[in-house]
Structure formats: C-alpha cells, structure tokens
Amino acid sequence: MKRSLLELDKPELSAELKALGLPAFRAEQIRQWVFARKTASFAAMTNLSLDLRKLLAEKYEIFCGKIIAHKKSTDRTEKLLIEWPDGHRVECVLLRDDRNHRTACISSQVGCAMGCLFCASGLDGFVRNLTRGEILEQILRLNQLLPHTERLTHLVVMGTGEPLLNLSALLPALDEVTANDSLDLSKRRVTISTVGIPQGIEQLADAAVSYRLAVSLHAPNDALRNTLVPQNRHSGIAKIMAASDRFFSTTGRRVTFEYVLIDQVNDHPEHARELAQLLKKRTAIVNLIPFNPVEDLPYRTPAADTIRKFVELLEQGGVDVKIRYKKGDPIDAACGQLRRSFRDDP
Ligand code: SAH
C-alpha cells in the first residue's frame, strides 16, 4: 500500500527521503508543490527528475480520499463530500463573503459522539477520529477550488465532530497549514469550535497557541443546556466558563460563544437576560445562529422579530453580539446534512 504523504510532517518527510538517498531540499520542493502550489500529482512537479517523480508516485499518495459529491450554491458556497479508503465520509465547505474572505470549514471526526439534539452530525453516532492527513486533505482540496491566484484566508473547525477530542491529529494539521513555508494561514484566522470540553480548552490555553476559540453554549443555564447538549451533564457551564476565562487570560483572545436560536426552546427574553448576566463581565462575543432546519428534527427557526428582540436584550445587557446568517442553503451546508443525504448510497 502507498504511504499517505499528508500524514508526514516536515522532519518525517525529510527522513523518508533521506532513506531513499535524496537530499533534504527535495522535501522542501515537494511541500511547496503540495501546499503552496496546490498540486495533487507528482507528475506535475517539474523541478524533479522524471525518475524521481515516478519513484514518488509508486511509494506515496498525495490525496487518499475520493470526492463523492461537489455542490455549489448561488452564494458561491461549495461543499465537498470526501470518502476515505475505509468507506467513511466527511463533509467540508468553502465559504466566500463580500469582504473577500475565503473560509474553509472542516470536519474533525467521522460522525460525532456529542449528540446535541438539534444537530445533524450526531444523528448517526460517532465512527472515528480523522487523521492529520485527512484533516489536511480537506483544507487542501477546498483551497484547490479557488482560482490559481487565490488561497484560503480563514479556517474554521466547525464541521462534523468534536475537535477537542481529537487534538492529537488536529493540532499537527493546524501547525502545518499555518507554517509560513506551507499555506501560511494566520493563526488568528483559525477558529476551533467546541461543544465545551473543559480539559481540552485548558490544554489549548496552556499550549498558548493563538488559535481562536468558539464555545457552543446554546443555553444560559445547566438545566436547559443539559437537555440540548447532553455532554453538559459531564462538564457543566461553570467549568466551561472557568476554562474559557483561562483561555482568555493566557492567550489574550476573546472567546466567542455560539448560541443556536431555536424557536420556543432557548429564545425567550429571560434566556437572553440570563445569558447577558453570565457573559457581561467577560470579554466575550456572542455569535447567534438562527437554527438551520434539519430533516427528521422537530425544531424550527425563530421569527425575525424574536431574533431581533434577543439581540437587543443581549446588547442592553452589555454583550457584543453578531448574527451568523445562513449560507449555502440549497446544498445542505449545515453540519452533517450532505453526508446524511448521501447515507443511503451504495
Ligand atoms: N462540535 C463542535 C463543532 C461542530 S458544530 C461544536 O459543538 O462547536 C458547529 C456549530 O454549529 C456548533 O455551534 C453547533 O452547535 C452548530 N449547529 C449544529 N447544528 C445546527 C443547526 N441545525 N443549526 C444551526 N447551528 C447548528
């Protein structure tokens, strides 16, 4: 079986090439083709001899996944469904906005064990963690969708899975794409979104890596959060807040709290007041996400008026708020939806 090139970091690739009798600068050249020049075949690496290209192609594979679906929506959002050699599939999305941001949204696991009640990703359970190479492949494949002169400007780990339960693969992949001889993405433009695993947040805080952190709160108290986010029974809001405060104090980066607004579930005025109370003394920002309807789930998006009122109450309570508008609707761009719509395929 061929080795997957994306599983190797720079020293590992150099060591492998050295074992083949090749000098270290070959590793630099190959990395440049793959990361900076969006090349997915050894044949195109024209500064390597034909023999070497052939040898590399016999031993290594750059991408090991297969694109099962590629959907484009009218707002220029594009979504890929990738199948790995073991038959499991993940989704990743390219988002474009009017500020010319080009954002990759990637998955960290196949399926998800968190079981949040309103989320499509967890409906079919957890399968496995993604590897470093599989995480990188999603990023590189999305980068390839852009014209030659453009590259990704932002990265969000907000696809399927709980990234803080797969830090051992995620952090090396993020280190790779933020390296300046690679994709050179700015660490400040990488956001990791978590259900709120206190130990994982503390690990990020202590590593003092400058990635941004988003915590999916969705409720201002444990009683309500326990019903929406089952994982909360293990963590509880107080521990999540303490870990987030530590993240802010060690990194200086303000934490974003995501809040999916669901009609008649967590959108009452008292929820907004309670949320403001929880966050007002913190240097935080709330990202409100109107619920994105999922087939098989009974929830609804609140009316525009309810959303406006919720925002007003948070602002009156001294909290910074942003609303995240939906993108890519016609292509099932909410987490897990494309994978689910293809799940009955042979
Ligand atoms: N496990 C991580 C990352 C994946 S989900 C986390 O929990 O943050 C990314 C974000 O999308 C989370 O805030 C999640 O709660 C939200 N989300 C999931 N399903 C949604 C839906 N149907 N509508 C709107 N947002 C949703």
Coordinates of C-alpha atoms and ligand atoms in Angstrom, one line a residue:
M1 CA 0.0 0.0 0.0
K2 CA 1.2 3.5 -0.8
R3 CA 2.1 5.9 2.1
S4 CA 0.0 8.9 2.6
L5 CA 2.2 12.0 2.1
L6 CA -0.1 14.2 4.2
E7 CA 0.4 12.1 7.3
L8 CA 4.1 13.1 7.4
D9 CA 5.4 16.3 8.9
K10 CA 8.4 18.1 7.5
P11 CA 11.1 16.2 9.6
E12 CA 9.3 12.9 8.8
L13 CA 9.2 13.6 5.1
S14 CA 12.9 14.6 5.1
A15 CA 13.8 11.4 6.9
E16 CA 11.9 9.2 4.5
L17 CA 13.5 10.9 1.5
K18 CA 16.9 10.6 3.1
A19 CA 16.3 6.9 3.5
L20 CA 15.8 6.9 -0.3
G21 CA 19.1 8.6 -0.8
L22 CA 17.6 12.0 -1.5
P23 CA 18.8 15.4 -0.2
A24 CA 16.7 17.4 2.3
F25 CA 15.8 20.1 -0.2
R26 CA 13.7 17.6 -2.1
A27 CA 11.3 17.7 0.9
E28 CA 11.1 21.5 0.6
Q29 CA 10.3 21.2 -3.1
I30 CA 7.6 18.6 -2.7
R31 CA 6.0 20.6 0.2
Q32 CA 6.0 23.7 -1.9
W33 CA 4.2 21.9 -4.7
V34 CA 1.6 20.4 -2.4
F35 CA 0.9 23.3 0.0
A36 CA 1.8 26.5 -1.8
R37 CA 1.1 25.5 -5.4
K38 CA -2.0 23.3 -4.9
T39 CA -0.5 20.4 -6.8
A40 CA -2.1 17.0 -6.3
S41 CA 0.1 14.8 -8.6
F42 CA 3.8 14.0 -8.5
A43 CA 3.8 14.1 -12.4
A44 CA 3.3 17.9 -12.3
M45 CA 6.4 18.5 -10.1
T46 CA 8.5 19.7 -12.9
N47 CA 11.6 20.6 -10.9
L48 CA 12.0 16.9 -10.0
S49 CA 13.5 14.4 -12.4
L50 CA 11.1 12.1 -14.2
D51 CA 12.6 9.1 -12.5
L52 CA 12.1 10.7 -9.1
R53 CA 8.5 11.7 -9.9
K54 CA 7.9 8.1 -10.9
L55 CA 9.5 6.7 -7.7
L56 CA 7.5 9.1 -5.5
A57 CA 4.3 8.2 -7.3
E58 CA 5.0 4.5 -6.7
K59 CA 5.6 5.0 -3.0
Y60 CA 3.3 7.8 -2.0
E61 CA -0.2 9.1 -2.4
I62 CA -0.9 12.9 -2.0
F63 CA -4.7 12.6 -1.6
C64 CA -6.1 9.3 -0.5
G65 CA -9.8 10.4 -0.4
K66 CA -12.3 10.4 -3.3
I67 CA -14.7 13.2 -3.9
I68 CA -18.2 11.7 -3.9
A69 CA -20.1 15.0 -4.3
H70 CA -19.3 18.6 -5.1
K71 CA -22.1 21.0 -4.7
K72 CA -22.2 24.7 -5.4
S73 CA -24.9 27.2 -4.2
T74 CA -25.8 30.5 -5.7
D75 CA -24.0 32.4 -3.0
R76 CA -20.8 30.7 -4.2
T77 CA -20.6 28.3 -1.2
E78 CA -19.1 25.0 -2.2
K79 CA -19.3 21.8 -0.4
L80 CA -17.4 18.6 -0.8
L81 CA -18.2 15.1 0.4
I82 CA -15.0 13.1 0.6
E83 CA -14.8 9.3 1.0
W84 CA -11.7 7.7 2.7
P85 CA -10.3 4.3 1.7
D86 CA -12.2 2.7 4.6
G87 CA -15.5 3.9 3.1
H88 CA -16.3 6.5 5.7
R89 CA -17.2 10.0 4.5
V90 CA -16.8 13.6 5.7
E91 CA -18.0 17.0 4.6
C92 CA -16.1 20.2 4.2
V93 CA -17.2 23.6 2.9
L94 CA -15.8 26.6 1.2
L95 CA -17.5 29.9 2.2
R96 CA -17.0 33.2 0.4
D97 CA -18.2 36.5 1.7
D98 CA -18.4 40.1 0.4
R99 CA -15.2 41.0 2.4
N100 CA -13.3 38.6 0.1
H101 CA -12.8 36.2 2.9
R102 CA -12.4 32.6 1.7
T103 CA -13.1 30.3 4.6
A104 CA -12.6 26.6 4.8
C105 CA -15.0 24.8 7.2
I106 CA -13.6 21.3 8.0
S107 CA -14.7 18.2 10.0
S108 CA -12.5 16.8 12.8
Q109 CA -14.2 13.4 13.2
V110 CA -16.4 10.9 11.2
G111 CA -19.8 11.4 12.9
C112 CA -19.9 12.9 16.4
A113 CA -20.5 11.4 19.9
M114 CA -21.8 14.6 21.5
G115 CA -25.5 14.0 20.4
C116 CA -26.6 17.7 20.5
L117 CA -30.3 17.5 20.0
F118 CA -30.6 20.0 17.1
C119 CA -27.5 18.9 15.1
A120 CA -27.5 16.6 12.1
S121 CA -23.9 15.5 12.6
G122 CA -24.5 13.4 15.7
L123 CA -27.8 11.7 14.5
D124 CA -25.9 8.7 13.2
G125 CA -23.4 8.5 16.1
F126 CA -19.6 8.5 16.2
V127 CA -17.4 6.5 13.9
R128 CA -13.8 7.5 14.4
N129 CA -11.3 10.4 14.6
L130 CA -9.9 11.8 11.4
T131 CA -6.1 11.6 11.0
R132 CA -3.7 14.5 10.5
G133 CA -3.6 13.8 6.7
E134 CA -7.4 13.6 6.4
I135 CA -7.8 16.9 8.1
L136 CA -5.1 18.4 5.8
E137 CA -6.7 16.9 2.7
Q138 CA -10.0 18.7 3.4
I139 CA -8.2 22.0 3.6
L140 CA -6.1 21.4 0.5
R141 CA -9.0 20.2 -1.6
L142 CA -11.0 23.3 -0.6
N143 CA -8.0 25.5 -1.4
Q144 CA -7.9 23.9 -4.9
L145 CA -11.4 25.0 -5.6
L146 CA -10.2 28.6 -5.6
P147 CA -8.7 30.2 -8.7
H148 CA -4.9 29.9 -9.2
T149 CA -4.2 33.4 -7.8
E150 CA -6.3 33.0 -4.6
R151 CA -5.9 30.9 -1.5
L152 CA -7.8 30.4 1.7
T153 CA -7.8 33.3 4.1
H154 CA -9.6 31.7 7.1
L155 CA -10.2 28.3 8.6
V156 CA -13.0 27.2 10.9
V157 CA -13.1 23.8 12.6
M158 CA -16.9 23.8 12.7
G159 CA -17.8 20.8 10.6
T160 CA -18.7 17.4 11.9
G161 CA -17.1 16.2 15.1
E162 CA -15.7 17.5 18.4
P163 CA -12.3 18.9 17.6
L164 CA -11.1 19.0 21.3
L165 CA -11.5 15.2 21.4
N166 CA -9.1 14.9 18.5
L167 CA -6.4 17.4 19.3
S168 CA -3.6 15.0 18.7
A169 CA -4.4 15.0 15.0
L170 CA -5.9 18.4 14.7
L171 CA -3.1 20.5 16.2
P172 CA -0.3 19.0 14.0
A173 CA -2.6 19.6 10.9
L174 CA -3.2 23.3 12.0
D175 CA 0.5 23.7 12.7
E176 CA 1.2 22.6 9.2
V177 CA -1.2 24.9 7.4
T178 CA -0.1 27.9 9.5
A179 CA 3.6 27.3 8.8
N180 CA 5.0 30.0 6.5
D181 CA 6.5 27.6 4.1
S182 CA 3.1 25.9 3.8
L183 CA -0.3 27.5 3.3
D184 CA 0.8 30.4 5.6
L185 CA -2.7 30.9 7.1
S186 CA -2.6 33.3 10.0
K187 CA -3.2 31.6 13.4
R188 CA -5.5 34.4 14.3
R189 CA -7.7 33.4 11.4
V190 CA -8.1 29.8 12.5
T191 CA -11.2 29.1 14.8
I192 CA -11.8 25.9 16.7
S193 CA -15.4 25.4 17.7
T194 CA -16.1 23.1 20.7
V195 CA -19.1 21.8 22.5
G196 CA -17.2 22.9 25.6
I197 CA -14.8 20.2 26.9
P198 CA -13.1 22.0 29.9
Q199 CA -9.8 19.9 29.8
G200 CA -9.5 20.5 26.1
I201 CA -10.0 24.2 26.4
E202 CA -7.4 24.2 29.2
Q203 CA -5.0 22.3 27.0
L204 CA -5.4 24.9 24.3
A205 CA -4.9 27.7 26.9
D206 CA -1.8 26.1 28.3
A207 CA -0.3 25.4 24.8
A208 CA -0.8 29.2 24.3
V209 CA -1.4 28.6 20.6
S210 CA -3.0 31.7 19.1
Y211 CA -6.0 30.0 17.5
R212 CA -9.4 31.4 18.2
L213 CA -11.8 29.6 20.3
A214 CA -15.6 29.3 19.9
V215 CA -17.7 27.6 22.6
S216 CA -21.1 26.2 21.6
L217 CA -23.1 27.4 24.6
H218 CA -26.7 27.4 23.3
A219 CA -28.3 27.8 26.8
P220 CA -27.6 30.2 29.7
N221 CA -28.2 27.6 32.5
D222 CA -27.3 24.0 33.2
A223 CA -31.0 22.8 33.3
L224 CA -31.7 23.9 29.8
R225 CA -28.2 23.1 28.4
N226 CA -28.4 19.5 29.8
T227 CA -31.4 18.9 27.6
L228 CA -29.9 20.4 24.4
V229 CA -26.3 19.4 24.8
P230 CA -26.1 16.0 26.7
Q231 CA -22.3 16.5 27.1
N232 CA -23.1 19.3 29.5
R233 CA -24.0 16.8 32.2
H234 CA -20.3 15.9 32.4
S235 CA -18.9 19.5 32.2
G236 CA -21.5 22.0 33.4
I237 CA -21.4 25.7 32.4
A238 CA -19.3 26.8 35.4
K239 CA -16.3 24.7 34.5
I240 CA -16.6 25.7 30.8
M241 CA -16.6 29.3 31.8
A242 CA -13.6 28.9 34.1
A243 CA -11.6 27.1 31.3
S244 CA -12.7 29.8 28.8
D245 CA -11.6 32.6 31.2
R246 CA -8.2 30.8 31.5
F247 CA -8.0 30.7 27.7
F248 CA -8.6 34.4 27.5
S249 CA -6.1 35.2 30.2
T250 CA -3.3 33.1 28.7
T251 CA -3.9 33.9 25.0
G252 CA -5.4 37.4 25.2
R253 CA -8.0 36.2 22.6
R254 CA -11.6 36.8 23.4
V255 CA -13.8 33.7 23.3
T256 CA -16.8 33.5 21.0
F257 CA -19.9 31.9 22.5
E258 CA -22.1 30.3 19.9
Y259 CA -25.9 30.2 20.5
V260 CA -28.2 28.4 18.1
L261 CA -31.5 30.1 18.5
I262 CA -34.3 27.6 18.4
D263 CA -38.0 28.6 18.3
Q264 CA -39.6 28.4 21.7
V265 CA -36.7 26.4 23.1
N266 CA -33.9 28.8 24.1
D267 CA -35.2 32.1 22.5
H268 CA -37.2 33.6 25.4
P269 CA -36.5 37.1 26.7
E270 CA -35.4 35.6 30.1
H271 CA -32.8 33.4 28.3
A272 CA -31.3 36.5 26.7
R273 CA -31.2 38.3 30.1
E274 CA -29.7 35.3 31.8
L275 CA -27.1 34.9 29.0
A276 CA -26.2 38.6 29.3
Q277 CA -25.8 38.2 33.1
L278 CA -23.4 35.2 32.5
L279 CA -21.3 37.0 30.0
K280 CA -21.4 40.7 30.7
K281 CA -18.3 40.7 33.0
R282 CA -16.3 38.7 30.4
T283 CA -14.6 40.0 27.3
A284 CA -16.6 37.8 25.1
I285 CA -18.7 37.9 22.0
V286 CA -21.9 36.0 21.2
N287 CA -22.5 34.5 17.8
L288 CA -26.2 33.9 17.3
I289 CA -27.0 31.2 14.8
P290 CA -30.7 31.0 13.8
F291 CA -31.5 27.3 13.8
N292 CA -30.8 25.7 10.4
P293 CA -33.7 23.2 9.8
V294 CA -32.6 19.5 9.7
E295 CA -34.7 16.8 8.2
D296 CA -36.1 14.4 10.9
L297 CA -35.7 17.0 13.7
P298 CA -38.8 18.8 15.2
Y299 CA -37.2 22.2 15.8
R300 CA -37.9 25.5 14.0
T301 CA -36.1 28.8 13.3
P302 CA -37.5 31.7 15.4
A303 CA -39.3 34.6 13.8
A304 CA -37.2 37.5 12.7
D305 CA -38.8 39.7 15.5
T306 CA -37.8 37.2 18.2
I307 CA -34.3 37.2 16.9
R308 CA -34.2 41.0 16.9
K309 CA -35.5 41.1 20.4
F310 CA -33.0 38.6 21.7
V311 CA -30.1 40.6 20.2
E312 CA -31.5 43.8 21.7
L313 CA -31.7 42.3 25.2
L314 CA -28.1 41.0 24.9
E315 CA -26.9 44.4 23.8
Q316 CA -28.7 46.1 26.6
G317 CA -27.1 43.6 29.0
G318 CA -23.7 44.8 27.8
V319 CA -22.8 41.9 25.5
D320 CA -21.3 42.1 22.0
V321 CA -23.4 40.2 19.5
K322 CA -23.1 39.0 15.9
I323 CA -25.7 37.1 13.9
R324 CA -24.4 34.4 11.7
Y325 CA -26.5 34.3 8.6
K326 CA -27.1 31.1 6.7
K327 CA -25.0 30.3 3.7
G328 CA -25.3 27.6 1.1
D329 CA -28.8 26.5 2.0
P330 CA -29.6 24.7 -1.3
I331 CA -26.5 22.4 -0.8
D332 CA -27.3 21.2 2.7
A333 CA -24.5 23.3 4.1
A334 CA -25.4 22.8 7.8
C335 CA -23.2 20.3 9.5
G336 CA -23.7 16.7 8.7
Q337 CA -26.5 17.3 6.2
L338 CA -24.8 16.4 3.0
R339 CA -23.3 13.3 4.5
R340 CA -26.8 12.3 5.7
S341 CA -28.5 13.0 2.4
F342 CA -26.0 10.6 0.8
R343 CA -26.0 8.0 3.5
D344 CA -28.3 5.5 1.6
D345 CA -26.0 5.4 -1.4
P346 CA -24.4 2.1 -2.2
Ligands
SAH1 N1 -18.6 20.0 17.9 C1 -18.2 21.4 17.7 C2 -18.1 21.8 16.3 C3 -19.2 21.4 15.3 S1 -20.8 22.1 15.2 C4 -19.2 22.3 18.5 O1 -20.1 21.8 19.1 O2 -18.9 23.5 18.4 C5 -20.5 23.8 14.8 C6 -21.6 24.7 15.3 O3 -22.9 24.5 14.5 C7 -21.9 24.5 16.7 O4 -22.1 25.7 17.4 C8 -23.2 23.7 16.6 O5 -24.0 23.7 17.8 C9 -23.9 24.4 15.4 N2 -25.0 23.7 14.9 C10 -25.3 22.4 14.8 N3 -26.4 22.1 14.2 C11 -27.0 23.2 13.9 C12 -28.2 23.6 13.2 N4 -29.1 22.7 12.8 N5 -28.5 24.9 13.0 C13 -27.6 25.9 13.4 N6 -26.4 25.6 14.0 C14 -26.1 24.3 14.3

